[in-house]
PDB file of C-alpha atoms in Angstrom:
ATOM      1  CA  MET C   1      20.717   1.516 -59.800  1.00 92.00           C
ATOM      2  CA  LEU C   2      17.722   3.293 -58.375  1.00 91.00           C
ATOM      3  CA  PRO C   3      15.738   1.496 -55.648  1.00 94.00           C
ATOM      4  CA  SER C   4      12.518   3.443 -56.161  1.00 93.00           C
ATOM      5  CA  SER C   5      11.092   4.712 -59.443  1.00 93.00           C
ATOM      6  CA  GLN C   6       7.660   5.259 -60.932  1.00 92.00           C
ATOM      7  CA  ALA C   7       8.929   6.358 -64.356  1.00 91.00           C
ATOM      8  CA  ASN C   8      10.499   3.101 -65.494  1.00 94.00           C
ATOM      9  CA  GLY C   9       7.485   0.829 -65.692  1.00 96.00           C
ATOM     10  CA  PRO C  10       4.218   0.042 -63.937  1.00 96.00           C
ATOM     11  CA  GLY C  11       4.116   0.616 -60.172  1.00 96.00           C
ATOM     12  CA  LEU C  12       7.056   1.338 -57.921  1.00 96.00           C
ATOM     13  CA  ARG C  13      10.166  -0.310 -59.374  1.00 97.00           C
ATOM     14  CA  TRP C  14      13.816  -0.973 -58.634  1.00 97.00           C
ATOM     15  CA  VAL C  15      15.806   0.107 -61.711  1.00 97.00           C
ATOM     16  CA  LEU C  16      19.115  -1.386 -62.836  1.00 96.00           C
ATOM     17  CA  TRP C  17      21.214   0.091 -65.593  1.00 94.00           C
ATOM     18  CA  LEU C  18      23.668  -2.528 -66.821  1.00 96.00           C
ATOM     19  CA  GLN C  19      27.000  -1.284 -68.086  1.00 94.00           C
ATOM     20  CA  GLY C  20      28.219  -1.826 -71.638  1.00 94.00           C
ATOM     21  CA  CYS C  21      26.688  -1.223 -75.047  1.00 95.00           C
ATOM     22  CA  ASN C  22      28.100  -1.399 -78.561  1.00 94.00           C
ATOM     23  CA  LEU C  23      24.925  -0.472 -80.470  1.00 95.00           C
ATOM     24  CA  ALA C  24      25.765   3.273 -80.489  1.00 89.00           C
ATOM     25  CA  CYS C  25      22.241   4.524 -81.241  1.00 92.00           C
ATOM     26  CA  PRO C  26      22.529   8.247 -82.106  1.00 92.00           C
ATOM     27  CA  GLY C  27      20.780  10.383 -79.494  1.00 89.00           C
ATOM     28  CA  CYS C  28      20.829   7.698 -76.782  1.00 87.00           C
ATOM     29  CA  PHE C  29      19.880   9.164 -73.398  1.00 81.00           C
ATOM     30  CA  ASN C  30      22.279   6.880 -71.467  1.00 85.00           C
ATOM     31  CA  PRO C  31      25.681   7.199 -73.221  1.00 85.00           C
ATOM     32  CA  GLU C  32      27.452   6.995 -69.846  1.00 87.00           C
ATOM     33  CA  THR C  33      26.371   3.336 -69.705  1.00 88.00           C
ATOM     34  CA  HIS C  34      28.128   2.441 -72.989  1.00 90.00           C
ATOM     35  CA  PRO C  35      31.783   1.941 -71.888  1.00 83.00           C
ATOM     36  CA  PHE C  36      32.457  -1.637 -70.834  1.00 89.00           C
ATOM     37  CA  ASN C  37      35.088  -0.680 -68.256  1.00 89.00           C
ATOM     38  CA  ALA C  38      32.955   1.805 -66.286  1.00 88.00           C
ATOM     39  CA  GLY C  39      30.165   1.457 -63.751  1.00 86.00           C
ATOM     40  CA  GLN C  40      30.159  -0.374 -60.446  1.00 87.00           C
ATOM     41  CA  ARG C  41      30.782  -4.127 -60.227  1.00 90.00           C
ATOM     42  CA  MET C  42      28.441  -6.035 -57.945  1.00 92.00           C
ATOM     43  CA  GLU C  43      28.111  -9.652 -56.953  1.00 95.00           C
ATOM     44  CA  ILE C  44      24.906 -11.086 -58.408  1.00 96.00           C
ATOM     45  CA  SER C  45      23.867 -12.598 -55.074  1.00 96.00           C
ATOM     46  CA  SER C  46      24.461  -9.321 -53.225  1.00 96.00           C
ATOM     47  CA  LEU C  47      22.387  -7.364 -55.728  1.00 97.00           C
ATOM     48  CA  ALA C  48      19.594  -9.951 -55.599  1.00 98.00           C
ATOM     49  CA  LYS C  49      19.590  -9.819 -51.791  1.00 98.00           C
ATOM     50  CA  SER C  50      19.251  -6.013 -51.793  1.00 97.00           C
ATOM     51  CA  ILE C  51      16.255  -6.204 -54.096  1.00 98.00           C
ATOM     52  CA  LEU C  52      14.659  -9.139 -52.297  1.00 98.00           C
ATOM     53  CA  ASP C  53      15.010  -7.266 -48.982  1.00 97.00           C
ATOM     54  CA  ALA C  54      12.969  -4.419 -50.558  1.00 97.00           C
ATOM     55  CA  GLN C  55      10.333  -6.581 -52.258  1.00 97.00           C
ATOM     56  CA  GLU C  56       7.545  -5.557 -49.858  1.00 96.00           C
ATOM     57  CA  HIS C  57       7.890  -1.980 -51.118  1.00 96.00           C
ATOM     58  CA  ILE C  58       8.221  -2.478 -54.868  1.00 98.00           C
ATOM     59  CA  GLU C  59       6.191  -4.090 -57.622  1.00 97.00           C
ATOM     60  CA  GLY C  60       9.061  -5.073 -59.825  1.00 98.00           C
ATOM     61  CA  ILE C  61      12.425  -4.542 -61.449  1.00 98.00           C
ATOM     62  CA  SER C  62      13.186  -2.589 -64.627  1.00 98.00           C
ATOM     63  CA  ILE C  63      16.458  -3.381 -66.367  1.00 98.00           C
ATOM     64  CA  SER C  64      18.034  -1.051 -68.896  1.00 95.00           C
ATOM     65  CA  GLY C  65      21.503  -0.082 -69.919  1.00 91.00           C
ATOM     66  CA  GLY C  66      23.758   0.013 -71.719  1.00 91.00           C
ATOM     67  CA  GLU C  67      22.542  -3.172 -73.292  1.00 97.00           C
ATOM     68  CA  PRO C  68      21.311  -5.787 -70.794  1.00 98.00           C
ATOM     69  CA  PHE C  69      21.659  -8.721 -73.186  1.00 98.00           C
ATOM     70  CA  ILE C  70      25.415  -8.190 -73.470  1.00 96.00           C
ATOM     71  CA  GLN C  71      25.413  -9.711 -69.970  1.00 95.00           C
ATOM     72  CA  ALA C  72      22.657 -12.240 -70.734  1.00 97.00           C
ATOM     73  CA  GLN C  73      24.195 -15.182 -68.879  1.00 97.00           C
ATOM     74  CA  GLU C  74      24.707 -13.192 -65.686  1.00 97.00           C
ATOM     75  CA  LEU C  75      21.302 -11.557 -66.075  1.00 98.00           C
ATOM     76  CA  ALA C  76      19.671 -14.996 -66.322  1.00 98.00           C
ATOM     77  CA  VAL C  77      21.336 -16.125 -63.087  1.00 98.00           C
ATOM     78  CA  PHE C  78      20.218 -12.922 -61.349  1.00 98.00           C
ATOM     79  CA  LEU C  79      16.621 -13.196 -62.574  1.00 98.00           C
ATOM     80  CA  GLU C  80      16.443 -16.857 -61.542  1.00 98.00           C
ATOM     81  CA  MET C  81      17.378 -15.792 -57.992  1.00 98.00           C
ATOM     82  CA  ILE C  82      14.709 -13.084 -58.015  1.00 98.00           C
ATOM     83  CA  ARG C  83      11.986 -15.327 -59.452  1.00 97.00           C
ATOM     84  CA  GLN C  84      12.714 -18.170 -57.016  1.00 97.00           C
ATOM     85  CA  GLN C  85      12.249 -15.899 -54.007  1.00 97.00           C
ATOM     86  CA  SER C  86       9.670 -13.306 -55.023  1.00 98.00           C
ATOM     87  CA  ARG C  87       6.700 -12.385 -57.178  1.00 97.00           C
ATOM     88  CA  LEU C  88       8.384  -9.219 -58.476  1.00 98.00           C
ATOM     89  CA  SER C  89       7.711  -8.380 -62.104  1.00 98.00           C
ATOM     90  CA  VAL C  90      10.520  -7.953 -64.625  1.00 98.00           C
ATOM     91  CA  LEU C  91      10.620  -5.381 -67.438  1.00 98.00           C
ATOM     92  CA  ILE C  92      13.651  -5.158 -69.727  1.00 98.00           C
ATOM     93  CA  PHE C  93      14.607  -2.461 -72.235  1.00 97.00           C
ATOM     94  CA  THR C  94      16.858  -3.662 -75.070  1.00 98.00           C
ATOM     95  CA  GLY C  95      18.179  -2.206 -78.287  1.00 97.00           C
ATOM     96  CA  TYR C  96      17.967  -5.615 -79.941  1.00 98.00           C
ATOM     97  CA  SER C  97      14.856  -6.843 -81.720  1.00 97.00           C
ATOM     98  CA  LEU C  98      13.189  -9.990 -80.425  1.00 96.00           C
ATOM     99  CA  ASN C  99      14.448 -11.763 -83.558  1.00 96.00           C
ATOM    100  CA  GLU C 100      18.065 -10.664 -82.906  1.00 97.00           C
ATOM    101  CA  LEU C 101      17.866 -11.974 -79.343  1.00 98.00           C
ATOM    102  CA  GLY C 102      17.441 -15.461 -80.786  1.00 95.00           C
ATOM    103  CA  SER C 103      21.143 -15.533 -81.662  1.00 96.00           C
ATOM    104  CA  ILE C 104      22.384 -14.384 -78.236  1.00 96.00           C
ATOM    105  CA  PRO C 105      23.401 -17.176 -75.856  1.00 93.00           C
ATOM    106  CA  SER C 106      21.275 -17.225 -72.662  1.00 96.00           C
ATOM    107  CA  ALA C 107      18.791 -14.675 -74.058  1.00 98.00           C
ATOM    108  CA  SER C 108      16.027 -17.285 -74.135  1.00 97.00           C
ATOM    109  CA  ARG C 109      16.609 -17.991 -70.411  1.00 98.00           C
ATOM    110  CA  VAL C 110      16.288 -14.264 -69.685  1.00 98.00           C
ATOM    111  CA  LEU C 111      13.105 -13.973 -71.752  1.00 98.00           C
ATOM    112  CA  GLN C 112      11.507 -16.890 -69.875  1.00 98.00           C
ATOM    113  CA  LEU C 113      11.975 -14.854 -66.677  1.00 98.00           C
ATOM    114  CA  THR C 114      10.683 -11.562 -68.136  1.00 98.00           C
ATOM    115  CA  ASP C 115       7.154 -10.137 -68.098  1.00 98.00           C
ATOM    116  CA  VAL C 116       7.661  -7.252 -70.538  1.00 98.00           C
ATOM    117  CA  LEU C 117      10.335  -6.655 -73.143  1.00 98.00           C
ATOM    118  CA  ILE C 118      10.628  -3.287 -74.868  1.00 97.00           C
ATOM    119  CA  ALA C 119      12.797  -4.004 -77.899  1.00 98.00           C
ATOM    120  CA  GLY C 120      14.437  -2.242 -80.800  1.00 97.00           C
ATOM    121  CA  ARG C 121      17.119   0.328 -81.518  1.00 97.00           C
ATOM    122  CA  TYR C 122      16.447   3.901 -80.523  1.00 95.00           C
ATOM    123  CA  VAL C 123      15.939   5.945 -83.708  1.00 95.00           C
ATOM    124  CA  GLN C 124      16.308   9.648 -82.959  1.00 93.00           C
ATOM    125  CA  SER C 125      14.341  10.769 -86.036  1.00 95.00           C
ATOM    126  CA  ARG C 126      11.388   8.645 -84.855  1.00 94.00           C
ATOM    127  CA  ARG C 127      11.458   9.868 -81.247  1.00 91.00           C
ATOM    128  CA  ILE C 128       8.137   9.861 -79.385  1.00 90.00           C
ATOM    129  CA  ALA C 129       9.339   9.476 -75.750  1.00 87.00           C
ATOM    130  CA  SER C 130       5.997   8.425 -74.346  1.00 86.00           C
ATOM    131  CA  GLY C 131       4.688   5.434 -72.422  1.00 85.00           C
ATOM    132  CA  LEU C 132       8.163   3.862 -72.057  1.00 92.00           C
ATOM    133  CA  ILE C 133       8.701   4.023 -75.832  1.00 91.00           C
ATOM    134  CA  GLY C 134      11.659   6.129 -76.925  1.00 91.00           C
ATOM    135  CA  SER C 135      11.032   5.912 -80.673  1.00 94.00           C
ATOM    136  CA  ASP C 136       8.020   4.644 -82.594  1.00 95.00           C
ATOM    137  CA  ASN C 137       9.865   1.635 -84.056  1.00 96.00           C
ATOM    138  CA  LYS C 138      10.281   0.041 -80.614  1.00 96.00           C
ATOM    139  CA  LYS C 139       8.033  -2.917 -79.841  1.00 97.00           C
ATOM    140  CA  ILE C 140       6.331  -3.860 -76.576  1.00 97.00           C
ATOM    141  CA  HIS C 141       6.376  -7.626 -76.077  1.00 98.00           C
ATOM    142  CA  LEU C 142       4.069  -8.835 -73.324  1.00 98.00           C
ATOM    143  CA  LEU C 143       5.748 -12.140 -72.452  1.00 98.00           C
ATOM    144  CA  THR C 144       3.308 -12.958 -69.634  1.00 98.00           C
ATOM    145  CA  ASN C 145      -0.214 -11.808 -68.852  1.00 98.00           C
ATOM    146  CA  ARG C 146       0.907  -9.736 -65.850  1.00 98.00           C
ATOM    147  CA  TYR C 147       0.487  -6.400 -67.674  1.00 98.00           C
ATOM    148  CA  THR C 148      -1.425  -5.002 -70.601  1.00 97.00           C
ATOM    149  CA  ARG C 149      -0.135  -2.692 -73.299  1.00 96.00           C
ATOM    150  CA  GLU C 150      -2.189   0.062 -71.653  1.00 96.00           C
ATOM    151  CA  ASP C 151      -0.349  -0.527 -68.335  1.00 96.00           C
ATOM    152  CA  ILE C 152       2.959   0.047 -70.097  1.00 95.00           C
ATOM    153  CA  LEU C 153       1.798   3.093 -72.050  1.00 92.00           C
ATOM    154  CA  ALA C 154       0.384   4.678 -68.865  1.00 90.00           C
ATOM    155  CA  SER C 155       3.815   4.842 -67.187  1.00 86.00           C
ATOM    156  CA  PHE C 156       5.120   8.246 -66.159  1.00 81.00           C
ATOM    157  CA  GLU C 157       7.461   9.795 -68.729  1.00 81.00           C
ATOM    158  CA  ALA C 158       9.957  11.224 -66.244  1.00 81.00           C
ATOM    159  CA  GLU C 159      10.927  11.864 -62.662  1.00 83.00           C
ATOM    160  CA  VAL C 160      13.656  13.748 -60.829  1.00 81.00           C
ATOM    161  CA  HIS C 161      15.563  12.307 -57.871  1.00 76.00           C
ATOM    162  CA  ILE C 162      17.602  14.605 -55.632  1.00 83.00           C
ATOM    163  CA  GLN C 163      20.305  12.503 -54.061  1.00 80.00           C
ATOM    164  CA  ILE C 164      21.758  12.809 -50.560  1.00 85.00           C
ATOM    165  CA  ASP C 165      25.005  14.237 -51.947  1.00 87.00           C
ATOM    166  CA  GLY C 166      23.028  16.932 -53.809  1.00 84.00           C
ATOM    167  CA  GLY C 167      23.303  15.221 -57.179  1.00 82.00           C
ATOM    168  CA  ILE C 168      20.296  15.135 -59.458  1.00 80.00           C
ATOM    169  CA  LEU C 169      19.178  12.014 -61.299  1.00 76.00           C
ATOM    170  CA  LEU C 170      16.770  12.427 -64.212  1.00 78.00           C
ATOM    171  CA  THR C 171      15.101   9.189 -65.198  1.00 79.00           C
ATOM    172  CA  GLY C 172      12.269   7.866 -67.319  1.00 79.00           C
ATOM    173  CA  ILE C 173      11.630   7.794 -71.040  1.00 77.00           C
ATOM    174  CA  ASP C 174      11.578  11.583 -71.433  1.00 69.00           C
ATOM    175  CA  PRO C 175      13.432  13.296 -68.585  1.00 66.00           C
ATOM    176  CA  LEU C 176      15.018  15.809 -70.945  1.00 62.00           C
ATOM    177  CA  GLN C 177      11.678  17.614 -71.233  1.00 55.00           C
ATOM    178  CA  TRP C 178      11.859  18.423 -67.531  1.00 48.00           C
TER     179      TRP C 178
END
């Protein structure tokens, strides 16, 4: 997770990368999020509390992965906690199409709690890496009227975070260009 980002959606956002993905899109920027037995386990209520404690300083939450909808039931519970106690926006990146999400249990609950969904497999040969869109087949679904397509496309492509331990975190839709 990253508690402060301007390259993962409109405004200052808390970013969560959920662990686990079986889509295996060639050229994926986040392959370290694919194994199901890696990452850091967190209690949903503890994670929600951390974000809610920071809500004065952020506009919303961006959720990526791995594949967030592999944990759709847990994600729905988490987003319900956030929505009940804040006005934070929710943006989710998924490799599934909106149509495919229809067959995933709890996905409809998640979508009801989401402002923007960026959906579709990453296709390396169609890479554009601009405005939160990795490849030109991906679709922006504005599920509420909170944002416009222009708001999404105006997002920064990349940012660099230097961590306290000296590590470097590259994030955004096109951090490899940096």
